[in-house]
Short mmCIF file of C-alpha atoms and ligand atoms in Angstrom, two decimals:
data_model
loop_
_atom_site.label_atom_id
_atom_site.label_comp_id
_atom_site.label_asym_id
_atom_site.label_seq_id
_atom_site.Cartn_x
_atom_site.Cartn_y
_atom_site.Cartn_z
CA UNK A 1 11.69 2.96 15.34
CA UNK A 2 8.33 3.37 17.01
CA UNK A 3 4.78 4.44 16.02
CA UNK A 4 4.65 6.15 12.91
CA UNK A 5 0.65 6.35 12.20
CA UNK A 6 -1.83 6.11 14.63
CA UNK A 7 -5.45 6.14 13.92
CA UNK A 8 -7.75 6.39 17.12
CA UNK A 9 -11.64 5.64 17.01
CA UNK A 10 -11.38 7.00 13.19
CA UNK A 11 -15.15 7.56 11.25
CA UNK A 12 -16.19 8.58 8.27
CA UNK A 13 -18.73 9.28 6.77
CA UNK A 14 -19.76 10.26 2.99
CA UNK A 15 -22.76 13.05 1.98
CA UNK A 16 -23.80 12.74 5.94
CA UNK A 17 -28.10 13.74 6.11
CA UNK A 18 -28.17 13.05 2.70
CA UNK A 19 -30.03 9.85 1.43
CA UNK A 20 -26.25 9.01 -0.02
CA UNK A 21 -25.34 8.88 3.73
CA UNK A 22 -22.57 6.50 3.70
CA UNK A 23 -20.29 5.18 6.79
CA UNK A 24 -17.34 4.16 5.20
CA UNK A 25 -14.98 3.78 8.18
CA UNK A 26 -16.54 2.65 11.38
CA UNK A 27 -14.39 3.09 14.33
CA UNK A 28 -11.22 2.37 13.26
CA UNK A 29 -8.38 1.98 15.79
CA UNK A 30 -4.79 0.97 13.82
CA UNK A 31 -1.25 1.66 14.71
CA UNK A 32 1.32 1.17 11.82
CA UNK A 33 4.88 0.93 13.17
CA UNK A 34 7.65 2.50 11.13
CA UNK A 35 9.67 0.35 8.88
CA UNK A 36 7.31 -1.66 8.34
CA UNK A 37 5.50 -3.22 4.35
CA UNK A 38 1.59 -3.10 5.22
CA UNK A 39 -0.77 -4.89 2.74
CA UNK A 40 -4.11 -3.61 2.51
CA UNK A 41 -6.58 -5.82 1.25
CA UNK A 42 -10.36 -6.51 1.06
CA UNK A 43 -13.45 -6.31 -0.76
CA UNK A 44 -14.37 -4.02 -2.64
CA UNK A 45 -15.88 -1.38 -0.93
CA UNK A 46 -14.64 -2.13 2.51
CA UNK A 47 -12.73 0.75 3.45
CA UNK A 48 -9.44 0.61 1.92
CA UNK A 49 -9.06 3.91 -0.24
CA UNK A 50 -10.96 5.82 2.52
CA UNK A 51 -8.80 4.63 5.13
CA UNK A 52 -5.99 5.76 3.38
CA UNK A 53 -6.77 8.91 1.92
CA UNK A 54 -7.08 9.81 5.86
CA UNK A 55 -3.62 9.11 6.57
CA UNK A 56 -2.21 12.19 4.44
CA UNK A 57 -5.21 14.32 5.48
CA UNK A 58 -6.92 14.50 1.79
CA UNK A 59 -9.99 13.22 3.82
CA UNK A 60 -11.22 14.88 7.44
CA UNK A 61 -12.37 12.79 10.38
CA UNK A 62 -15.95 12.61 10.97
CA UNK A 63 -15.28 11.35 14.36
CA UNK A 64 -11.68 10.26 15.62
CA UNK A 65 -8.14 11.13 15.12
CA UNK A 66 -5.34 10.82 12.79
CA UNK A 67 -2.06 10.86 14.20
CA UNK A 68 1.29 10.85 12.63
CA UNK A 69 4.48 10.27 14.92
CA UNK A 70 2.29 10.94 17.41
CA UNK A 71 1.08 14.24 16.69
CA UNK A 72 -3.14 15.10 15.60
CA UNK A 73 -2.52 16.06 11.75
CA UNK A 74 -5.38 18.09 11.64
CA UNK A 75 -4.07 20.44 15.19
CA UNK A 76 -2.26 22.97 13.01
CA UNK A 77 -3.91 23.29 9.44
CA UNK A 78 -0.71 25.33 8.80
CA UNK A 79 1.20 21.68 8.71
CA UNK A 80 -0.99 19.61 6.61
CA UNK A 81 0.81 20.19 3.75
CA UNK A 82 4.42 19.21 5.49
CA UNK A 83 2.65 15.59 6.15
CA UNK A 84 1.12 15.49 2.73
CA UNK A 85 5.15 15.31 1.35
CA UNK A 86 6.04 12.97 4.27
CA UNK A 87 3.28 10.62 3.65
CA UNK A 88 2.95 10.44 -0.14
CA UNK A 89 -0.21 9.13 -1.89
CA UNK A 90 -0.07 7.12 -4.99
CA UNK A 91 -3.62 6.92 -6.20
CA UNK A 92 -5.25 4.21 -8.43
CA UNK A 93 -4.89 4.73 -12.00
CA UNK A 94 -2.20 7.64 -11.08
CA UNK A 95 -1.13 8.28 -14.97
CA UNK A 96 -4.50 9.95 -15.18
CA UNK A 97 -3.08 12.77 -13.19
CA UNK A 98 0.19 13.12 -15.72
CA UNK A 99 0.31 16.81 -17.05
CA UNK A 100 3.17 18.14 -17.91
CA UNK A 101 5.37 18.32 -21.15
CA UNK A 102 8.24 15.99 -20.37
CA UNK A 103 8.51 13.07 -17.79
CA UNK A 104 11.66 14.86 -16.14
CA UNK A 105 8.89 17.98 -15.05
CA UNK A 106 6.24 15.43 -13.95
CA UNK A 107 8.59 13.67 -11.56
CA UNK A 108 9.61 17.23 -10.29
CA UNK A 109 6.05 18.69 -9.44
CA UNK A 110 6.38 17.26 -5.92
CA UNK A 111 9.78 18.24 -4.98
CA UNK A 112 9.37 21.72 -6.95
CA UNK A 113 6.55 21.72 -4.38
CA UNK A 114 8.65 21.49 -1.57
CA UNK A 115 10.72 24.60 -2.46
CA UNK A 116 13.78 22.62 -3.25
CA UNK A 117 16.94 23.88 -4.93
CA UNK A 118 16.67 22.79 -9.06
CA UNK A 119 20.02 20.70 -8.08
CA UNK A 120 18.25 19.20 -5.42
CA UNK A 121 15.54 18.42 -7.90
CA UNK A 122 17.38 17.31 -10.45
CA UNK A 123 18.73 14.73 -7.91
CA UNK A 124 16.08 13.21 -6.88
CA UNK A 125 14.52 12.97 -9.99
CA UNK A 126 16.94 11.00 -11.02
CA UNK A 127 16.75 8.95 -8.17
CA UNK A 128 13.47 8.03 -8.24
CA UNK A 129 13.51 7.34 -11.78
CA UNK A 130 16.13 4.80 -11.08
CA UNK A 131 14.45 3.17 -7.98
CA UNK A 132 11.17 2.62 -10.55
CA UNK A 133 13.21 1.32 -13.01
CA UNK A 134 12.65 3.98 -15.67
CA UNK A 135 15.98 4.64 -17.76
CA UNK A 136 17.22 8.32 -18.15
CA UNK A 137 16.47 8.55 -21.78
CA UNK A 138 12.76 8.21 -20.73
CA UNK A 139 13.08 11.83 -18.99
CA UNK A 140 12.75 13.89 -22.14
CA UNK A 141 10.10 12.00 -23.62
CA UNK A 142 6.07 13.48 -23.22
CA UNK A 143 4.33 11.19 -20.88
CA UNK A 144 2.23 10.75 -23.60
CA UNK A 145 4.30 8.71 -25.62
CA UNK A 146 4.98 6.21 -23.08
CA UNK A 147 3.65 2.15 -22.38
CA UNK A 148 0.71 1.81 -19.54
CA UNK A 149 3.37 1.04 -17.20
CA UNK A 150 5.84 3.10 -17.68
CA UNK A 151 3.34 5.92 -17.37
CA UNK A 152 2.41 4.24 -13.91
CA UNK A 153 6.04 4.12 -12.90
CA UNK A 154 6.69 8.27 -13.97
CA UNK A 155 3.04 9.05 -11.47
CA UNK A 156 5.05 6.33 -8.38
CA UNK A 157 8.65 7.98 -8.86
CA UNK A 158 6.61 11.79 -8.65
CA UNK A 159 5.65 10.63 -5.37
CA UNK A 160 9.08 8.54 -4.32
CA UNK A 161 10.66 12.09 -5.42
CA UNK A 162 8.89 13.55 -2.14
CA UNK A 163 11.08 11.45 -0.57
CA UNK A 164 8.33 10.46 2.00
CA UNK A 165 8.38 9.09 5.32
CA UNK A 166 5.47 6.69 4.59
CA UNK A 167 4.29 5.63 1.07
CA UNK A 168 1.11 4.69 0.38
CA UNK A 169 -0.10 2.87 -3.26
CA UNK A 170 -3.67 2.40 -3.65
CA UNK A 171 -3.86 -1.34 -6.22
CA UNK A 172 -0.29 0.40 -8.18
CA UNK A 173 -0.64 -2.58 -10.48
CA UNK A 174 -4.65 -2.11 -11.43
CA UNK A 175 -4.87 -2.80 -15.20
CA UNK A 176 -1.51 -4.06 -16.33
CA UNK A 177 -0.11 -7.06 -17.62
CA UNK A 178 1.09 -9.86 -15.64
CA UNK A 179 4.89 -8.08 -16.47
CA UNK A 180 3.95 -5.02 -15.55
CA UNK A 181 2.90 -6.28 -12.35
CA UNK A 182 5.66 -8.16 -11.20
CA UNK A 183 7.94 -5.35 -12.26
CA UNK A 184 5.94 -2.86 -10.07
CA UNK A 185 5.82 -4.88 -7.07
CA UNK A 186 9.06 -6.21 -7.48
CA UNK A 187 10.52 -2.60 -7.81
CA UNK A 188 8.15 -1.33 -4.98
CA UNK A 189 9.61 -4.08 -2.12
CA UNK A 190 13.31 -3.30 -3.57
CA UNK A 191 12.23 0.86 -2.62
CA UNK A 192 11.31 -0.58 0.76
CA UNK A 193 14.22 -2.31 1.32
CA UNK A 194 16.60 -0.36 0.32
CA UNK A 195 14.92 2.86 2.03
CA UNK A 196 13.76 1.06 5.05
CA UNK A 197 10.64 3.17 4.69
CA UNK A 198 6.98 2.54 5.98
CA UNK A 199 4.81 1.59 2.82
CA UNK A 200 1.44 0.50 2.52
CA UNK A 201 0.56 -1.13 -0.60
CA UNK A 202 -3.29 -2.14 -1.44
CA UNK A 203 -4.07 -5.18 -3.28
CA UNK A 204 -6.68 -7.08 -4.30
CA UNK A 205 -4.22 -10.25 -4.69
CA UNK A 206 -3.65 -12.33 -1.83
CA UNK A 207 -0.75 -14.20 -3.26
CA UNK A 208 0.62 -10.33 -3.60
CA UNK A 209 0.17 -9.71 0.04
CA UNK A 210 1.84 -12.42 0.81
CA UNK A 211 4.89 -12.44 -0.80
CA UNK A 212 5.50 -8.70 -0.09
CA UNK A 213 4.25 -8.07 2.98
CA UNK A 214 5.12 -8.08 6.57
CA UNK A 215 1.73 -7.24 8.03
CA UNK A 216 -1.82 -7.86 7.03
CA UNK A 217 -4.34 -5.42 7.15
CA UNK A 218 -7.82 -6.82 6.24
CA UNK A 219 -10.12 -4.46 5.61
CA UNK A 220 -14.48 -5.73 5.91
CA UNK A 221 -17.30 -3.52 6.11
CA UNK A 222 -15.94 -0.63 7.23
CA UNK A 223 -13.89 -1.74 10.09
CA UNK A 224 -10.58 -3.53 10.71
CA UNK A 225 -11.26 -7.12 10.28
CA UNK A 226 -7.86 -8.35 10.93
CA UNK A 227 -4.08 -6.43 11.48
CA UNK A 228 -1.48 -9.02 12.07
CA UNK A 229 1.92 -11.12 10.90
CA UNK A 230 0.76 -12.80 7.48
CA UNK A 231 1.45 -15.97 8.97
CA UNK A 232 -1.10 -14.72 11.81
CA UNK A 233 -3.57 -13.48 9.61
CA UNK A 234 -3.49 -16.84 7.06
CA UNK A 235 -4.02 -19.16 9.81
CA UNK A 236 -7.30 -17.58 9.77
CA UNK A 237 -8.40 -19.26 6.48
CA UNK A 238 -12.02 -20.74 7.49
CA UNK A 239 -12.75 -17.17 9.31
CA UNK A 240 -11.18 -15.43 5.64
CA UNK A 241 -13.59 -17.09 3.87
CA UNK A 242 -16.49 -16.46 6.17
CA UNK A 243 -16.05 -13.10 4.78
CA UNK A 244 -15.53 -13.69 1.23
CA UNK A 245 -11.74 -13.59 0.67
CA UNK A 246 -9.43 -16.50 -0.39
CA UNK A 247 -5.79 -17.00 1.49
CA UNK A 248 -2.75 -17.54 -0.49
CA UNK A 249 -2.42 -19.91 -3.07
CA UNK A 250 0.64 -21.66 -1.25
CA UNK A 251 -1.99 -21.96 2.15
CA UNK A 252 -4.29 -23.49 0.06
CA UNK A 253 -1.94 -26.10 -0.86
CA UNK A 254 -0.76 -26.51 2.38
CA UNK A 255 -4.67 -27.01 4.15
CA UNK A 256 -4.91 -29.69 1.03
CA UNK A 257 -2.03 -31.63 2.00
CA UNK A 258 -2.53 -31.71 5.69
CA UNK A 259 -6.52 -33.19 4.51
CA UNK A 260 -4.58 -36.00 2.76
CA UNK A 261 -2.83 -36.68 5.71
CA UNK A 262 0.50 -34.79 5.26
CA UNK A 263 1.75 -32.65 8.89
CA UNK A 264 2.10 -29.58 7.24
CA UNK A 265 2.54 -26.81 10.03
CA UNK A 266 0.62 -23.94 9.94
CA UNK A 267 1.44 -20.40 8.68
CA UNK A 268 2.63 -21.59 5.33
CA UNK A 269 2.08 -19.38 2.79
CA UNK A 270 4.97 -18.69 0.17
CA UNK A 271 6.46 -21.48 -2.18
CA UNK A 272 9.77 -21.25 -0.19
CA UNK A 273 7.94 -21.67 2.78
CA UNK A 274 6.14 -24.74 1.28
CA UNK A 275 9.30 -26.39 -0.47
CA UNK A 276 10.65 -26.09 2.94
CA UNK A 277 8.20 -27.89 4.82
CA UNK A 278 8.01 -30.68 2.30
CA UNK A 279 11.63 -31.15 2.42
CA UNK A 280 11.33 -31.39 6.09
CA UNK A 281 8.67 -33.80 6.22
CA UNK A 282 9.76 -36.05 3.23
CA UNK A 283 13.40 -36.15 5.18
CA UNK A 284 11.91 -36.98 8.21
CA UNK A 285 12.97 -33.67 10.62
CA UNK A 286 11.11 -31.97 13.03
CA UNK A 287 8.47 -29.60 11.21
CA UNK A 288 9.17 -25.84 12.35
CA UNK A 289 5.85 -23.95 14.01
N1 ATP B 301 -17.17 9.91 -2.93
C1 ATP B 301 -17.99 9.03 -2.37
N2 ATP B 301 -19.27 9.37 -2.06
C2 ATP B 301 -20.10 8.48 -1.48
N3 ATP B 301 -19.77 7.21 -1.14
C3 ATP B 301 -18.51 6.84 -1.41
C4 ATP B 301 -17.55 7.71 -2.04
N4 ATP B 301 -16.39 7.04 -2.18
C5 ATP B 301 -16.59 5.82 -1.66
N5 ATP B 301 -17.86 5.69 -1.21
C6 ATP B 301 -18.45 4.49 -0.57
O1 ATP B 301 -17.71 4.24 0.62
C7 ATP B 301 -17.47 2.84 0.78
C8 ATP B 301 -15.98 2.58 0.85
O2 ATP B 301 -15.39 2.91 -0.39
P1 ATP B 301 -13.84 2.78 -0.69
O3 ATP B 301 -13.63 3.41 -2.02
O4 ATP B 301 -13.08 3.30 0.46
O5 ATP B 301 -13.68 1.21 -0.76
P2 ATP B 301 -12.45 0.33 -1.31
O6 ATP B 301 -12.22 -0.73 -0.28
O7 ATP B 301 -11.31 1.21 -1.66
O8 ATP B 301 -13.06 -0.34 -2.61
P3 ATP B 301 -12.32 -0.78 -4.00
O9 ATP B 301 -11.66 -2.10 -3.70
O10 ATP B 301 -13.46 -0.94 -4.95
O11 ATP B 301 -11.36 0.29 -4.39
C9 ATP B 301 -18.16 2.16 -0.41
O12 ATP B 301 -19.44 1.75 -0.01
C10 ATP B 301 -18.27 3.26 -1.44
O13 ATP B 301 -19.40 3.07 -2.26
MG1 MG B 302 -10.35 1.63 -3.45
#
């Protein structure tokens, strides 16, 4: 499927010659292929909302280039707003930005955006109601009158409405219960699958990452510290924790067992993955890796 975001020598900097003067992104260089489920992670701090408010052009360059299928987004000003629908933005705490009467409307603001026809509208409104898991009776209701997370799931399906090429969800599951979560996530990798779109999902959980993910962007200090296979990425647990972050639950597990004298390959880092290589061992097979 190819290339589908490109960033090239990427800076930025906040309140430049001010004493705010902050460089936020230090020469990044990334490319994100299409297709694939990128988690974000890293300290707070590091980069990550930055980083990704450049890829829909809410943020400018200082220095560096954002491209998107190839192409600079910021060449024709004229077209910024075509990639803000085909790279939609779900910010943290999105239900902030809920305004309008009914959930149906607030779901619609995007593709009423677009210029769409109302039964194209009315389509995928419904559509992306059902891929968040929000039942049509919801659509009449005020915002107002919904749960935490259902409010977070009407602000995700305004976006999924876009119908965008890449979607991007800055910590989606910030503040909720551990139900909420799992829902969310669980409803976001379903999206992915069944769309086959690019999506980019920060997280501060590693265990998160992990599960959902099929590459590993590790954002420290400003640059990229690490973009790579999770398995890739969570052999690098002694290097991880040089800079402060943990690995997955199931790695840590893993590293235990192999210090107690168990041959656990490396690269575990999901329960199945870890039932698997116990079985394995405890039968007596060859370990995978
Ligand atoms: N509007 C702003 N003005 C000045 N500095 C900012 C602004 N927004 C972010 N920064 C600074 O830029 C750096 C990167 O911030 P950013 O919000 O991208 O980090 P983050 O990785 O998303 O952190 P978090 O995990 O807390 O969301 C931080 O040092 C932050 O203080
Ligand atoms: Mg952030």
């Amino acid at each position: 499927m190819g290339t589908i975001l490109t960033l090239e020598h990427l800076t930025y900097t906040y309140s430049p010659d001010t004493p705010f003067e902050k460089v936020a992104l230090d020469d990044i260089d990334l490319s994100i292929e299409a297709g694939e489920f990128v988690g974000v992670i890293g300290h707070t701090g590091s980069g990550k909302s930055t980083l990704i408010q450049h890829m829909n052009g809410l943020l400018q360059p200082t220095k560096g280039r954002v491209l998107f299928r190839g192409r600079d987004i910021w060449e024709d000003k004229k077209k910024l707003r075509q990639i803000r629908f085909a790279v939609g933005l779900v910010f943290q705490y999105p239900e902030y930005q809920l305004f309008e009467e009914t959930v149906e409307k607030d779901i619609a603001f995007g593709p009423t955006n677009m210029g769409l026809s109302p039964d194209e509208i009315k389509g995928r409104v419904r559509e992306a109601a059902s891929l968040v898991g929000l039942p049509e009776a919801l659509l009449k209701k005020s915002p107002f009158e919904l749960s935490g997370g259902q409010k977070r799931r009407v602000a995700i399906a305004g976006v999924i409405a876009m119908r965008p090429q890449v979607l991007i969800l800055d910590e989606p599951t910030a503040g909720l219960d551990p139900r909420g979560r799992e829902m969310i996530l669980r409803q976001i990798k379903e999206y992915h699958t069944k769309m086959g779109n690019t999506v980019l999902l920060v997280s501060h959980s590693m265990d998160d990452v992990a599960r959902f993910a099929s590459r590993v962007l590790v954002m420290n200090r400003s640059r990229v510290f690490a973009y790579d296979t999770p398995e890739a990425v969570f052999c690098r647990g002694g290097e991880l924790r040089e800079i402060g972050l943990s690995v997955p639950q199931m790695t840590m597990v893993a590293d235990a067992l192999r210090q107690r004298g168990y041959p656990l390959p490396e690269g575990i880092y999901t329960v199945e993955q870890a039932a698997q290589a116990l079985l394995l061992l405890f039968r007596g097979g060859d370990a995978p890796c």
